[in-house]
Every structure is written in structure tokens, then in C-alpha cells.
Short mmCIF file of C-alpha atoms in Angstrom, two decimals:
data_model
loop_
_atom_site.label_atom_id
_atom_site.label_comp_id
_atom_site.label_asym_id
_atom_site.label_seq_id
_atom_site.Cartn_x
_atom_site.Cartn_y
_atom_site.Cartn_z
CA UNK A 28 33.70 -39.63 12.19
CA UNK A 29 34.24 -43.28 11.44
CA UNK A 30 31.82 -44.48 8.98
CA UNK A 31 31.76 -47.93 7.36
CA UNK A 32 30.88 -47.75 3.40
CA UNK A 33 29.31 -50.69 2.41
CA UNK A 34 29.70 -52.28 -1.55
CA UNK A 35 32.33 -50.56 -3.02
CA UNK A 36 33.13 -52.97 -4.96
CA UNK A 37 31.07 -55.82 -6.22
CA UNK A 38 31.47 -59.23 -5.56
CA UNK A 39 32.82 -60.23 -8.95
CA UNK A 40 34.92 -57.09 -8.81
CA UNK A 41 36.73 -59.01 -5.46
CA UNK A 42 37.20 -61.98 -7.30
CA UNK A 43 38.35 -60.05 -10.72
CA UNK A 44 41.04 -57.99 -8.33
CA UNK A 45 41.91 -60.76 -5.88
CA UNK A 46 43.11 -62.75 -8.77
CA UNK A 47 45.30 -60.03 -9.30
CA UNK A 48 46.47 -59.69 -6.14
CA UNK A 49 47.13 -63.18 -5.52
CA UNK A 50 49.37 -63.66 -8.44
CA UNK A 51 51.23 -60.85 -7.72
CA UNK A 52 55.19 -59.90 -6.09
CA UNK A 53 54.43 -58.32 -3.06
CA UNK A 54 57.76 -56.29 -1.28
CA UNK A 55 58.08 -55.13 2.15
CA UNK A 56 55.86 -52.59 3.43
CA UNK A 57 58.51 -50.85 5.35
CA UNK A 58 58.60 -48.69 1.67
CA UNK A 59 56.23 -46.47 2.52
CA UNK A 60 56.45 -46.08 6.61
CA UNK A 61 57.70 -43.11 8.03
CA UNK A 62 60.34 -43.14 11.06
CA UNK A 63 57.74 -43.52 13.54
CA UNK A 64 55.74 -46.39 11.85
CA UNK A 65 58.34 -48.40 10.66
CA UNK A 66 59.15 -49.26 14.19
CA UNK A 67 55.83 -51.08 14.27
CA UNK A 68 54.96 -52.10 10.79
CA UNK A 69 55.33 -55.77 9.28
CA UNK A 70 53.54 -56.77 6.50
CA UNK A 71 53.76 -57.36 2.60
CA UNK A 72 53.06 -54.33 -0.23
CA UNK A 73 52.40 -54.14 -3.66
CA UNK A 74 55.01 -52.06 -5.44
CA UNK A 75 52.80 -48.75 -5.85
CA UNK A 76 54.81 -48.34 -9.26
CA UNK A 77 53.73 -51.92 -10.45
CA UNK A 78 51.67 -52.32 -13.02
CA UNK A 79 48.79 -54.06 -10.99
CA UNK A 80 49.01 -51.32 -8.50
CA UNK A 81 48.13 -48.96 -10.97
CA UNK A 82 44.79 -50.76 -12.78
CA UNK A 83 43.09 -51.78 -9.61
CA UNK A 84 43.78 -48.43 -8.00
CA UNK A 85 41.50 -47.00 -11.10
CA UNK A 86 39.35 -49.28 -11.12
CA UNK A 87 38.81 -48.07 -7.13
CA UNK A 88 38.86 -44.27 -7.87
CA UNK A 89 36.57 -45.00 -10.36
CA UNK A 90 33.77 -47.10 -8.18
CA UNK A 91 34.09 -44.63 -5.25
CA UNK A 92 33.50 -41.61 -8.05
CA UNK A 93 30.14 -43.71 -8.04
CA UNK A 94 29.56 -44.15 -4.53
CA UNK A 95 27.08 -41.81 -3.32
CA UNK A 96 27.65 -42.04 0.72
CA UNK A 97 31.60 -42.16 -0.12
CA UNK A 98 30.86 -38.82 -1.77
CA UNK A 99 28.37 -37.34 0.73
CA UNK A 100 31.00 -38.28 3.45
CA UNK A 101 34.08 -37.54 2.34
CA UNK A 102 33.90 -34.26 -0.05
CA UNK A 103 37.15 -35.86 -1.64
CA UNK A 104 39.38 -32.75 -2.77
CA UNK A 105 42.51 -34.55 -3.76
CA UNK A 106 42.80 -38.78 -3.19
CA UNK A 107 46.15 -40.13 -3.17
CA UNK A 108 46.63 -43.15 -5.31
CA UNK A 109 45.65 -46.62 -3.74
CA UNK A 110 48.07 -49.29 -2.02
CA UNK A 111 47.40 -52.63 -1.14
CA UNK A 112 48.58 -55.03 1.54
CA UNK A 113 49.02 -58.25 2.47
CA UNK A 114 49.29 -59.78 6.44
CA UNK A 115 50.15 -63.31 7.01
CA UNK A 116 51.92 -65.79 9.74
CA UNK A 117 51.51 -63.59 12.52
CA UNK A 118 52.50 -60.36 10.68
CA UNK A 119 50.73 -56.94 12.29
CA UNK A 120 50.94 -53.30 12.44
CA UNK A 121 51.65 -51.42 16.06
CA UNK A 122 49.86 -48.64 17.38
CA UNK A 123 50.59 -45.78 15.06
CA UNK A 124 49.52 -41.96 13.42
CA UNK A 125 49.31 -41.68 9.53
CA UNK A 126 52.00 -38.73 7.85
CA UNK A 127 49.98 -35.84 7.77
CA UNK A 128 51.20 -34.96 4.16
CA UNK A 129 51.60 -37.77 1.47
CA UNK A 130 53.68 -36.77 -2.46
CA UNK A 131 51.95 -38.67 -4.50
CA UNK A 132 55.34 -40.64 -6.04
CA UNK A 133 56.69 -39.54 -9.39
CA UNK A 134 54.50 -35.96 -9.27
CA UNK A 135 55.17 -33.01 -7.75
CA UNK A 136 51.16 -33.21 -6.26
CA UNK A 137 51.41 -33.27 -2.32
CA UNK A 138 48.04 -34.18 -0.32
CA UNK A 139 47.04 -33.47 3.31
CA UNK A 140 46.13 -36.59 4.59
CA UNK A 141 42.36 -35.74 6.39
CA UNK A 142 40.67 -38.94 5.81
CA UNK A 143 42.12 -42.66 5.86
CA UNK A 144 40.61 -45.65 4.20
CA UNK A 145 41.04 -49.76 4.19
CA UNK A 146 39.04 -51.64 1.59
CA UNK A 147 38.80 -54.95 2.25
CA UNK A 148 39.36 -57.90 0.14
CA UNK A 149 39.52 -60.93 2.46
CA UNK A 150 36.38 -62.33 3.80
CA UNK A 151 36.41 -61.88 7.99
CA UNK A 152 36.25 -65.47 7.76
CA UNK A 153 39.15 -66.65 5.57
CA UNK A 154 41.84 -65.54 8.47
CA UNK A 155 42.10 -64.64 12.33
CA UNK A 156 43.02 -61.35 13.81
CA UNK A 157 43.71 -58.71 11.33
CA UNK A 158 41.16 -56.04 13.18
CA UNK A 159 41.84 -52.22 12.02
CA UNK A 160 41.85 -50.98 15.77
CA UNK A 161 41.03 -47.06 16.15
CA UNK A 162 41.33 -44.97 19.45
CA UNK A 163 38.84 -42.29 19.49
CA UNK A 164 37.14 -40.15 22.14
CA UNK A 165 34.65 -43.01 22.61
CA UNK A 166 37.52 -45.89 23.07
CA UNK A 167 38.33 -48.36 20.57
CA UNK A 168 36.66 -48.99 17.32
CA UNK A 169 37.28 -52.85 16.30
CA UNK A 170 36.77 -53.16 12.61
CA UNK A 171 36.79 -56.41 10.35
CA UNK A 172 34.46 -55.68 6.90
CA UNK A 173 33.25 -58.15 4.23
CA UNK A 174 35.26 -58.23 1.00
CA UNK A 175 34.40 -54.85 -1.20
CA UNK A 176 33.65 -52.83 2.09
CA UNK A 177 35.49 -49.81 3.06
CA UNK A 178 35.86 -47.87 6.34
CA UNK A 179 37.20 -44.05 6.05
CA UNK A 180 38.21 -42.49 9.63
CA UNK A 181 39.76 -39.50 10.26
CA UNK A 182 43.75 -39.77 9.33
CA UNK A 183 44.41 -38.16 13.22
CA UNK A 184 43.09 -41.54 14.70
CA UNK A 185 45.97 -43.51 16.54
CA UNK A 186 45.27 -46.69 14.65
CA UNK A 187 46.75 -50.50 14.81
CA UNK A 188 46.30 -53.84 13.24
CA UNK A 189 45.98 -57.08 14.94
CA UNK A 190 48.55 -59.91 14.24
CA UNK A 191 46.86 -62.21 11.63
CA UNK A 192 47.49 -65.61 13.21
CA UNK A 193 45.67 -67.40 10.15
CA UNK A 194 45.01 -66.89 6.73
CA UNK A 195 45.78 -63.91 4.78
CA UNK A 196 44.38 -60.45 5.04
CA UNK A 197 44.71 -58.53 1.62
CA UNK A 198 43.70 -54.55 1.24
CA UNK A 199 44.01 -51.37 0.09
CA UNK A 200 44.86 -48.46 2.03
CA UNK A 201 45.12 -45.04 0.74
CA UNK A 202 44.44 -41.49 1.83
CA UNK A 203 42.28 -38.15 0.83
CA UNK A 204 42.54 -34.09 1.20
CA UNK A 205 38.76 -33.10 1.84
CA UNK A 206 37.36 -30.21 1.06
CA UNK A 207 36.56 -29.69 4.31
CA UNK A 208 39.50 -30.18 6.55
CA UNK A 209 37.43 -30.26 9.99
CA UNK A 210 36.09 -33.70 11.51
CA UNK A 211 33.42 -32.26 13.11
CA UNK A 212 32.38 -29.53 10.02
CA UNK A 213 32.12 -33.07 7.65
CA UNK A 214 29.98 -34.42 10.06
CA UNK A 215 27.45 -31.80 10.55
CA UNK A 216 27.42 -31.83 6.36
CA UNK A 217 26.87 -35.59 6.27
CA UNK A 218 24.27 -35.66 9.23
CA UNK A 219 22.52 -32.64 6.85
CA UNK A 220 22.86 -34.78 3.61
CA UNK A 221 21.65 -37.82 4.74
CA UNK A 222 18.73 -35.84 6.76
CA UNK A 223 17.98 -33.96 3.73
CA UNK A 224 17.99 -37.45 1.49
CA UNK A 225 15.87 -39.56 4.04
CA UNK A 226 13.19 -36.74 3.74
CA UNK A 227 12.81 -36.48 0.03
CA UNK A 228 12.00 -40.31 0.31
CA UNK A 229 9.08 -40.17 2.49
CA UNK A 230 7.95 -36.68 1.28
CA UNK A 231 8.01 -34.63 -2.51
CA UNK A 232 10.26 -31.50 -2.44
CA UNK A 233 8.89 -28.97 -0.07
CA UNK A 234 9.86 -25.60 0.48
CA UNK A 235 11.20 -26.23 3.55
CA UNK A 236 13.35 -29.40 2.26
CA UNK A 237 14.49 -26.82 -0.56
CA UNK A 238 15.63 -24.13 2.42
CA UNK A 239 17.70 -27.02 4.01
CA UNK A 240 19.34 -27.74 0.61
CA UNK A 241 20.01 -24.61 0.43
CA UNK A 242 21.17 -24.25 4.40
CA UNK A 243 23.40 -27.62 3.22
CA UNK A 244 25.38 -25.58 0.34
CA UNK A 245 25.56 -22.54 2.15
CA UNK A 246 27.66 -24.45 4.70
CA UNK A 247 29.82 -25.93 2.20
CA UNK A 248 30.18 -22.79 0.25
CA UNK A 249 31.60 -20.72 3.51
CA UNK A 250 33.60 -24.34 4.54
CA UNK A 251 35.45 -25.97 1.21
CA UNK A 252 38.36 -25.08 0.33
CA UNK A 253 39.45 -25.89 -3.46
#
């Protein structure tokens, strides 16, 4: 399930964090490729051990802890801590298949890499190229968001990044351990949620929105694994 999140971060948040960004010393990203994607990757990284790393990746922990459809979607179990990136002058990312297992640096905490995200902090319109490509079993999934948007996509996707032949392209990029390890389980759960949430709009709690509630957790209680 691809599924872009809209508003994770406020406007003023951006501009609070791009300032941030901007002034900061950004290495290369080759630091954390594996063998397979460093072959393909070229771009900019923040140190994850810096300093600014560390305050806007809680300040994004802490707005998705807010976000209801992140939430309903993603059952995060374990999240590891955000990067960012930068591409400029042409710089891109090949075709490639995120580690399936990420150690969260400096801990002994390892997490199963089920769910990928990009938050964007460029505006489509401040640079050229720079699409998150995604292969799936409908074909290719082009994706450009408005500054403070997310996407999440399943970590298995065979995934690229178009060369940015203008402008900059800043992000963050990080990875979760759901609950519920199956694609297609999360799904069904989401499809119930937001079923189940769209009623109790247009109708009071009936007993037959209670008995899908309930249908909803019994599904999570025989899927999740904690």
C-alpha cells in the first residue's frame, strides 16, 4: 500500500526546520548505503549523529505520534530515527531495495524495515526532477509532495530517484517495524479504520458500527506482534 499523508508538518514547521537544514554540513550519503545501493546512490546527508539530526528527527516522531492516518496506516511498532537528504546539480539515486534490517546507530535496538517514508521539505516547484519512483504490481508510482507531506510505501518496493537537474530537493527518509508485518493484512486494517471512521461521521454509534470496531480489534489482536 502506498499512501500519501498529507500535513505532517506545518508550514511554519518547514520554514522553522528548513532553516536548519540549510545552514547545516551535509556529508556524503554513501554513509548509510549498503553494497547494493551504493552502486547507485549520489546525494548529500546530514550526519545522523549531528546535533540537528537529532532535534528535527523529534520534532518528526513527535508530529507523526499526532497524526491520526499515519497511525491508522502504519501501526508503527518500532521507527528508526529520521535522516535527511539533500539532491542537487544532477545528483540521483538508481533503482534500488531498502536493507531489510536497520541498528539504530549507537544502540543495540535492530528494526525490520516494513514500511519506508520521504517527508518532503522542498516545494515541487523550487527544483526539477527529484520524483520518488516506485515499481509495484500496478507499474510505477511517480511521487513529488508539497513541503510537510509524507508518503510511506512498503520497504519491499524497488524504488529510485530522479536526477534533480535544478534546484535542491531536501528530505527525510527513515524507516518503521509495524505491528503488522503483512502489506496486504495493514491494508485490510486501514480500509476497516477508515470505513469504520467515515461511518461514525454520517451516523451516531450503532450496534452494528460497534460489531465492526470490534471485528477491527479482533483482527489486530490475532495479527500484531509486540
Amino acid at each position: 500500500m502506498l499512501l500519501k499523508i498529507p500535513a505532517v508538518l506545518s508550514k511554519a514547521q518547514v520554514r522553522q526546520m528548513r532553516t536548519v537544514l540549510e545552514a547545516a554540513e551535509w556529508i556524503d550519503g554513501n554513509v548509510t548505503a549498503g553494497y547494493q545501493s551504493s552502486q547507485s546512490k549520489n546525494n548529500l546527508q546530514l550526519p545522523d549523529n549531528s546535533a540537528q539530526a537529532r532535534q528535527l528527527g523529534d520534532q518528526i516522531l513527535a508530529a507523526l505520534g499526532q497524526h491520526a492516518l499515519f497511525m491508522s496506516a502504519a501501526l508503527p511498532l518500532k521507527i528508526f530515527p529520521p535522516l535527511f537528504n539533500c539532491y542537487q546539480g544532477g545528483q540521483s539515486f538508481g533503482v534500488h531495495v531498502d536493507n531489510a534490517i536497520r541498528q539504530v546507530p549507537g544502540t543495540p535496538v535492530k528494526v525490520r524495515t516494513d514500511l519506508s517514508m520521504t517527508l518532503f521539505f522542498s516545494e515541487p516547484d523550487e527544483y526539477d526532477g527529484g520524483e520518488l519512483v516506485m515499481e509495484d504490481t500496478y507499474g510505477s508510482q511517480r511521487v513529488k509532495l508539497a513541503a510537510g507531506d509524507m508518503v510511506l510505501y512498503p520497504s519491499t518496493s524497488l524504488h529510485r530517484v530522479t536526477p534533480v537537474t535544478r534546484g535542491r530537493r531536501l528530505a527525510s527518509f527513515f524507516w518503521l517495524q509495524s505491528m503488522v508485518a503483512s502489506d496486504e493484512k495493514r491494508a485490510i486494517l486501514f480500509d476497516m479504520d477508515m470505513a469504520i471512521q467515515s461511518l461514525r461521521k454520517q451516523v451516531q454509534d450503532s450496534p452494528e458500527i460497534v460489531q465492526l470496531t470490534g471485528v477491527y480489534h479482533n483482527l489486530l489482536r490475532q495479527w500484531a506482534q509486540t
